[in-house]
PDB file of C-alpha atoms in Angstrom:
ATOM      1  CA  UNK G   1       5.561-122.898  24.091  1.00 43.00           C
ATOM      2  CA  UNK G   2       2.503-125.831  23.801  1.00 43.00           C
ATOM      3  CA  UNK G   3      -0.323-126.036  23.795  1.00 42.00           C
ATOM      4  CA  UNK G   4      -2.313-128.565  26.244  1.00 41.00           C
ATOM      5  CA  UNK G   5      -5.885-129.436  24.683  1.00 45.00           C
ATOM      6  CA  UNK G   6      -6.773-132.969  25.666  1.00 43.00           C
ATOM      7  CA  UNK G   7      -6.920-133.900  22.166  1.00 66.00           C
ATOM      8  CA  UNK G   8      -3.282-132.949  21.130  1.00 76.00           C
ATOM      9  CA  UNK G   9      -0.016-131.164  21.913  1.00 92.00           C
ATOM     10  CA  UNK G  10       1.017-128.312  20.166  1.00 95.00           C
ATOM     11  CA  UNK G  11       4.678-127.001  19.948  1.00 97.00           C
ATOM     12  CA  UNK G  12       5.544-123.390  19.423  1.00 98.00           C
ATOM     13  CA  UNK G  13       9.313-123.183  17.428  1.00 98.00           C
ATOM     14  CA  UNK G  14      11.052-121.362  15.522  1.00 98.00           C
ATOM     15  CA  UNK G  15      10.878-122.239  12.153  1.00 98.00           C
ATOM     16  CA  UNK G  16      14.430-124.334   9.898  1.00 97.00           C
ATOM     17  CA  UNK G  17      14.876-125.147   6.477  1.00 97.00           C
ATOM     18  CA  UNK G  18      13.154-128.671   6.761  1.00 97.00           C
ATOM     19  CA  UNK G  19       9.872-127.015   7.541  1.00 98.00           C
ATOM     20  CA  UNK G  20       9.678-125.093   4.438  1.00 98.00           C
ATOM     21  CA  UNK G  21       7.507-127.826   2.496  1.00 98.00           C
ATOM     22  CA  UNK G  22       4.901-128.060   5.123  1.00 98.00           C
ATOM     23  CA  UNK G  23       4.778-124.689   5.165  1.00 98.00           C
ATOM     24  CA  UNK G  24       4.392-123.973   2.175  1.00 98.00           C
ATOM     25  CA  UNK G  25       0.907-127.234   2.461  1.00 97.00           C
ATOM     26  CA  UNK G  26      -0.115-125.410   5.246  1.00 98.00           C
ATOM     27  CA  UNK G  27       0.395-121.852   2.671  1.00 97.00           C
ATOM     28  CA  UNK G  28      -1.226-123.871  -0.001  1.00 96.00           C
ATOM     29  CA  UNK G  29      -4.351-124.630   2.004  1.00 96.00           C
ATOM     30  CA  UNK G  30      -4.704-121.214   3.491  1.00 94.00           C
ATOM     31  CA  UNK G  31      -5.013-119.071   1.001  1.00 90.00           C
ATOM     32  CA  UNK G  32      -6.624-120.079  -1.968  1.00 84.00           C
ATOM     33  CA  UNK G  33      -5.943-116.952  -4.237  1.00 86.00           C
ATOM     34  CA  UNK G  34      -2.376-117.629  -3.739  1.00 87.00           C
ATOM     35  CA  UNK G  35       0.362-119.469  -5.488  1.00 91.00           C
ATOM     36  CA  UNK G  36       3.959-120.669  -5.791  1.00 95.00           C
ATOM     37  CA  UNK G  37       3.455-121.625  -2.135  1.00 96.00           C
ATOM     38  CA  UNK G  38       6.696-122.835  -1.712  1.00 97.00           C
ATOM     39  CA  UNK G  39       8.515-119.954  -3.799  1.00 97.00           C
ATOM     40  CA  UNK G  40       6.267-117.418  -1.664  1.00 95.00           C
ATOM     41  CA  UNK G  41       7.768-119.452   1.699  1.00 97.00           C
ATOM     42  CA  UNK G  42      11.146-120.035   0.570  1.00 98.00           C
ATOM     43  CA  UNK G  43      11.526-116.520  -0.594  1.00 97.00           C
ATOM     44  CA  UNK G  44      10.049-114.994   2.966  1.00 97.00           C
ATOM     45  CA  UNK G  45      12.337-117.439   4.871  1.00 97.00           C
ATOM     46  CA  UNK G  46      15.503-116.460   3.237  1.00 97.00           C
ATOM     47  CA  UNK G  47      14.516-113.199   4.808  1.00 97.00           C
ATOM     48  CA  UNK G  48      15.470-113.898   7.918  1.00 96.00           C
ATOM     49  CA  UNK G  49      16.363-111.843  10.512  1.00 96.00           C
ATOM     50  CA  UNK G  50      14.330-109.399   8.848  1.00 97.00           C
ATOM     51  CA  UNK G  51      11.494-112.655   8.538  1.00 98.00           C
ATOM     52  CA  UNK G  52      10.491-114.703  11.187  1.00 98.00           C
ATOM     53  CA  UNK G  53       9.199-117.581  10.805  1.00 98.00           C
ATOM     54  CA  UNK G  54       7.554-119.779  13.858  1.00 98.00           C
ATOM     55  CA  UNK G  55       5.332-122.834  13.533  1.00 98.00           C
ATOM     56  CA  UNK G  56       2.957-125.126  14.671  1.00 98.00           C
ATOM     57  CA  UNK G  57       3.547-128.474  15.854  1.00 98.00           C
ATOM     58  CA  UNK G  58       1.135-130.869  16.692  1.00 95.00           C
ATOM     59  CA  UNK G  59       3.789-134.688  16.796  1.00 93.00           C
ATOM     60  CA  UNK G  60       5.293-134.460  13.557  1.00 94.00           C
ATOM     61  CA  UNK G  61       3.370-132.428  10.807  1.00 97.00           C
ATOM     62  CA  UNK G  62       3.382-128.706  10.571  1.00 98.00           C
ATOM     63  CA  UNK G  63      -0.244-127.459  11.403  1.00 98.00           C
ATOM     64  CA  UNK G  64       0.047-123.721  11.142  1.00 98.00           C
ATOM     65  CA  UNK G  65       2.504-120.662  10.854  1.00 98.00           C
ATOM     66  CA  UNK G  66       3.024-117.120  11.586  1.00 98.00           C
ATOM     67  CA  UNK G  67       5.834-114.371  10.312  1.00 98.00           C
ATOM     68  CA  UNK G  68       6.925-111.373  12.166  1.00 98.00           C
ATOM     69  CA  UNK G  69       8.332-108.949   9.249  1.00 98.00           C
ATOM     70  CA  UNK G  70      11.196-105.983  11.031  1.00 97.00           C
ATOM     71  CA  UNK G  71       9.422-102.571   9.483  1.00 96.00           C
ATOM     72  CA  UNK G  72      12.356 -99.671   8.272  1.00 91.00           C
ATOM     73  CA  UNK G  73      15.496-101.134   8.793  1.00 92.00           C
ATOM     74  CA  UNK G  74      17.269-102.380  12.263  1.00 95.00           C
ATOM     75  CA  UNK G  75      16.216-100.074  14.996  1.00 96.00           C
ATOM     76  CA  UNK G  76      16.458-100.241  19.141  1.00 97.00           C
ATOM     77  CA  UNK G  77      12.353 -99.417  18.763  1.00 97.00           C
ATOM     78  CA  UNK G  78      11.231-102.490  16.413  1.00 97.00           C
ATOM     79  CA  UNK G  79       8.141-102.126  14.276  1.00 97.00           C
ATOM     80  CA  UNK G  80       7.452-105.511  13.363  1.00 98.00           C
ATOM     81  CA  UNK G  81       4.733-106.669  11.098  1.00 98.00           C
ATOM     82  CA  UNK G  82       2.361-109.586  11.160  1.00 98.00           C
ATOM     83  CA  UNK G  83       3.000-110.410   8.213  1.00 96.00           C
ATOM     84  CA  UNK G  84       0.985-113.849   7.720  1.00 96.00           C
ATOM     85  CA  UNK G  85      -0.430-116.253   9.944  1.00 97.00           C
ATOM     86  CA  UNK G  86      -1.717-119.581   9.057  1.00 97.00           C
ATOM     87  CA  UNK G  87      -3.630-122.789  10.432  1.00 97.00           C
ATOM     88  CA  UNK G  88      -4.821-125.559   8.569  1.00 97.00           C
ATOM     89  CA  UNK G  89      -8.658-125.988   8.724  1.00 95.00           C
ATOM     90  CA  UNK G  90      -9.124-129.259  10.970  1.00 95.00           C
ATOM     91  CA  UNK G  91      -6.999-127.078  13.123  1.00 96.00           C
ATOM     92  CA  UNK G  92      -8.413-124.134  13.506  1.00 94.00           C
ATOM     93  CA  UNK G  93     -10.601-122.643  16.502  1.00 92.00           C
ATOM     94  CA  UNK G  94      -7.530-125.076  19.037  1.00 93.00           C
ATOM     95  CA  UNK G  95      -6.439-121.517  20.044  1.00 93.00           C
ATOM     96  CA  UNK G  96      -3.353-122.519  17.791  1.00 96.00           C
ATOM     97  CA  UNK G  97      -3.118-118.969  16.416  1.00 96.00           C
ATOM     98  CA  UNK G  98      -2.871-117.513  19.322  1.00 94.00           C
ATOM     99  CA  UNK G  99      -0.170-118.883  20.729  1.00 95.00           C
ATOM    100  CA  UNK G 100       1.611-118.627  17.390  1.00 97.00           C
ATOM    101  CA  UNK G 101       1.146-114.646  18.188  1.00 96.00           C
ATOM    102  CA  UNK G 102       2.716-115.766  21.329  1.00 95.00           C
ATOM    103  CA  UNK G 103       5.717-116.613  20.224  1.00 97.00           C
ATOM    104  CA  UNK G 104       6.344-112.572  19.693  1.00 97.00           C
ATOM    105  CA  UNK G 105       7.671-112.914  22.711  1.00 95.00           C
ATOM    106  CA  UNK G 106      10.378-115.583  21.127  1.00 96.00           C
ATOM    107  CA  UNK G 107      11.109-112.591  18.283  1.00 97.00           C
ATOM    108  CA  UNK G 108      11.477-110.018  21.401  1.00 96.00           C
ATOM    109  CA  UNK G 109      13.892-112.182  23.444  1.00 96.00           C
ATOM    110  CA  UNK G 110      16.121-112.455  20.028  1.00 96.00           C
ATOM    111  CA  UNK G 111      16.108-108.535  19.718  1.00 97.00           C
ATOM    112  CA  UNK G 112      17.176-108.064  23.071  1.00 96.00           C
ATOM    113  CA  UNK G 113      20.547-109.380  22.239  1.00 96.00           C
ATOM    114  CA  UNK G 114      21.346-106.963  20.573  1.00 95.00           C
ATOM    115  CA  UNK G 115      19.853-104.298  22.789  1.00 97.00           C
ATOM    116  CA  UNK G 116      16.543-103.448  20.579  1.00 97.00           C
ATOM    117  CA  UNK G 117      12.697-104.154  21.785  1.00 96.00           C
ATOM    118  CA  UNK G 118       9.375-104.711  19.801  1.00 97.00           C
ATOM    119  CA  UNK G 119       7.721-100.817  20.050  1.00 97.00           C
ATOM    120  CA  UNK G 120       4.705-101.971  17.604  1.00 97.00           C
ATOM    121  CA  UNK G 121       2.958-103.883  15.700  1.00 98.00           C
ATOM    122  CA  UNK G 122       1.615-102.980  12.337  1.00 97.00           C
ATOM    123  CA  UNK G 123      -1.180-105.965  10.610  1.00 97.00           C
ATOM    124  CA  UNK G 124      -3.418-106.072   7.931  1.00 93.00           C
ATOM    125  CA  UNK G 125      -6.174-108.140   6.974  1.00 92.00           C
ATOM    126  CA  UNK G 126      -9.640-108.359   5.296  1.00 88.00           C
ATOM    127  CA  UNK G 127     -12.196-106.799   7.003  1.00 87.00           C
ATOM    128  CA  UNK G 128     -14.625-109.785   7.122  1.00 88.00           C
ATOM    129  CA  UNK G 129     -11.375-112.122   8.297  1.00 86.00           C
ATOM    130  CA  UNK G 130     -12.528-113.311  12.075  1.00 84.00           C
ATOM    131  CA  UNK G 131      -8.662-112.937  12.805  1.00 88.00           C
ATOM    132  CA  UNK G 132      -9.348-109.138  13.293  1.00 86.00           C
ATOM    133  CA  UNK G 133     -10.610-110.276  16.865  1.00 89.00           C
ATOM    134  CA  UNK G 134      -7.606-112.454  17.643  1.00 92.00           C
ATOM    135  CA  UNK G 135      -5.187-109.287  16.884  1.00 95.00           C
ATOM    136  CA  UNK G 136      -7.931-107.261  18.845  1.00 93.00           C
ATOM    137  CA  UNK G 137      -7.473-109.293  22.262  1.00 91.00           C
ATOM    138  CA  UNK G 138      -4.120-111.030  22.302  1.00 92.00           C
ATOM    139  CA  UNK G 139      -2.049-108.000  20.588  1.00 94.00           C
ATOM    140  CA  UNK G 140      -4.127-104.982  21.658  1.00 94.00           C
ATOM    141  CA  UNK G 141      -4.580-103.904  18.351  1.00 96.00           C
ATOM    142  CA  UNK G 142      -6.945-101.015  16.602  1.00 96.00           C
ATOM    143  CA  UNK G 143      -8.113-100.734  13.600  1.00 94.00           C
ATOM    144  CA  UNK G 144      -6.677 -97.062  11.873  1.00 95.00           C
ATOM    145  CA  UNK G 145      -7.544 -97.979   8.422  1.00 94.00           C
ATOM    146  CA  UNK G 146      -9.412 -98.999   5.848  1.00 92.00           C
ATOM    147  CA  UNK G 147      -8.359-100.004   2.482  1.00 92.00           C
ATOM    148  CA  UNK G 148     -11.232-100.823  -0.471  1.00 91.00           C
ATOM    149  CA  UNK G 149     -10.829-103.158  -2.446  1.00 86.00           C
ATOM    150  CA  UNK G 150      -7.131-103.489  -2.034  1.00 83.00           C
ATOM    151  CA  UNK G 151      -6.574-107.440  -2.835  1.00 79.00           C
ATOM    152  CA  UNK G 152      -9.810-109.507  -2.486  1.00 78.00           C
ATOM    153  CA  UNK G 153     -11.431-107.647  -0.279  1.00 84.00           C
ATOM    154  CA  UNK G 154     -11.209-104.399   1.534  1.00 91.00           C
ATOM    155  CA  UNK G 155      -8.030-104.251   4.182  1.00 91.00           C
ATOM    156  CA  UNK G 156      -8.015-103.212   7.940  1.00 93.00           C
ATOM    157  CA  UNK G 157      -4.921-101.417   9.272  1.00 95.00           C
ATOM    158  CA  UNK G 158      -4.106-102.484  12.812  1.00 95.00           C
ATOM    159  CA  UNK G 159      -1.566-101.551  14.632  1.00 97.00           C
ATOM    160  CA  UNK G 160      -0.710-102.711  18.661  1.00 96.00           C
ATOM    161  CA  UNK G 161       1.116-100.645  20.421  1.00 96.00           C
ATOM    162  CA  UNK G 162       2.984-101.892  23.116  1.00 93.00           C
ATOM    163  CA  UNK G 163       2.021-105.575  22.146  1.00 95.00           C
ATOM    164  CA  UNK G 164       4.883-107.217  24.790  1.00 94.00           C
ATOM    165  CA  UNK G 165       3.044-105.971  27.367  1.00 91.00           C
ATOM    166  CA  UNK G 166      -0.351-106.749  26.691  1.00 90.00           C
ATOM    167  CA  UNK G 167       0.831-110.029  26.218  1.00 88.00           C
ATOM    168  CA  UNK G 168       2.879-110.189  29.500  1.00 82.00           C
ATOM    169  CA  UNK G 169      -0.523-109.754  30.799  1.00 82.00           C
ATOM    170  CA  UNK G 170      -2.019-112.364  29.503  1.00 70.00           C
ATOM    171  CA  UNK G 171      -3.934-111.947  26.906  1.00 49.00           C
ATOM    172  CA  UNK G 172      -2.913-114.223  25.227  1.00 46.00           C
ATOM    173  CA  UNK G 173      -3.134-117.153  27.516  1.00 43.00           C
TER     174      UNK G 173
END
């Protein structure tokens, strides 16, 4: 998948071990309250195939990533969590987050190879994070609950039922 903006071309692809330091750099710049980025990213990547990283690459640079996490065992009807998504500040507002969310179609194809498919997506995010609009428009996610003061602020729990069908309608393009 590629974004063919006139300024740059973005390629979305599965992450590999050689990407971990660059993913950690994006993590470090995007999540100021979190620490030990390389350790966190490496531990998460070591959870494959339960945890699946995709990166947004511009030229030779990693400018964003998304992590999809399978919840509650390997099932035929899979509930995924959009565990984390980040785009470097200088690349935000260019559709890269939307393209990263589109990697869900690649995850679903990989799951189909083992006879499974995505049933729903679980997302938690700060209530003041404007990214919830992306999850709503790209995946059809709806807010189901708010937990007050969970991390650094109120956190909303969103669920997208049948998100692959939502993406297939072209909602993320």
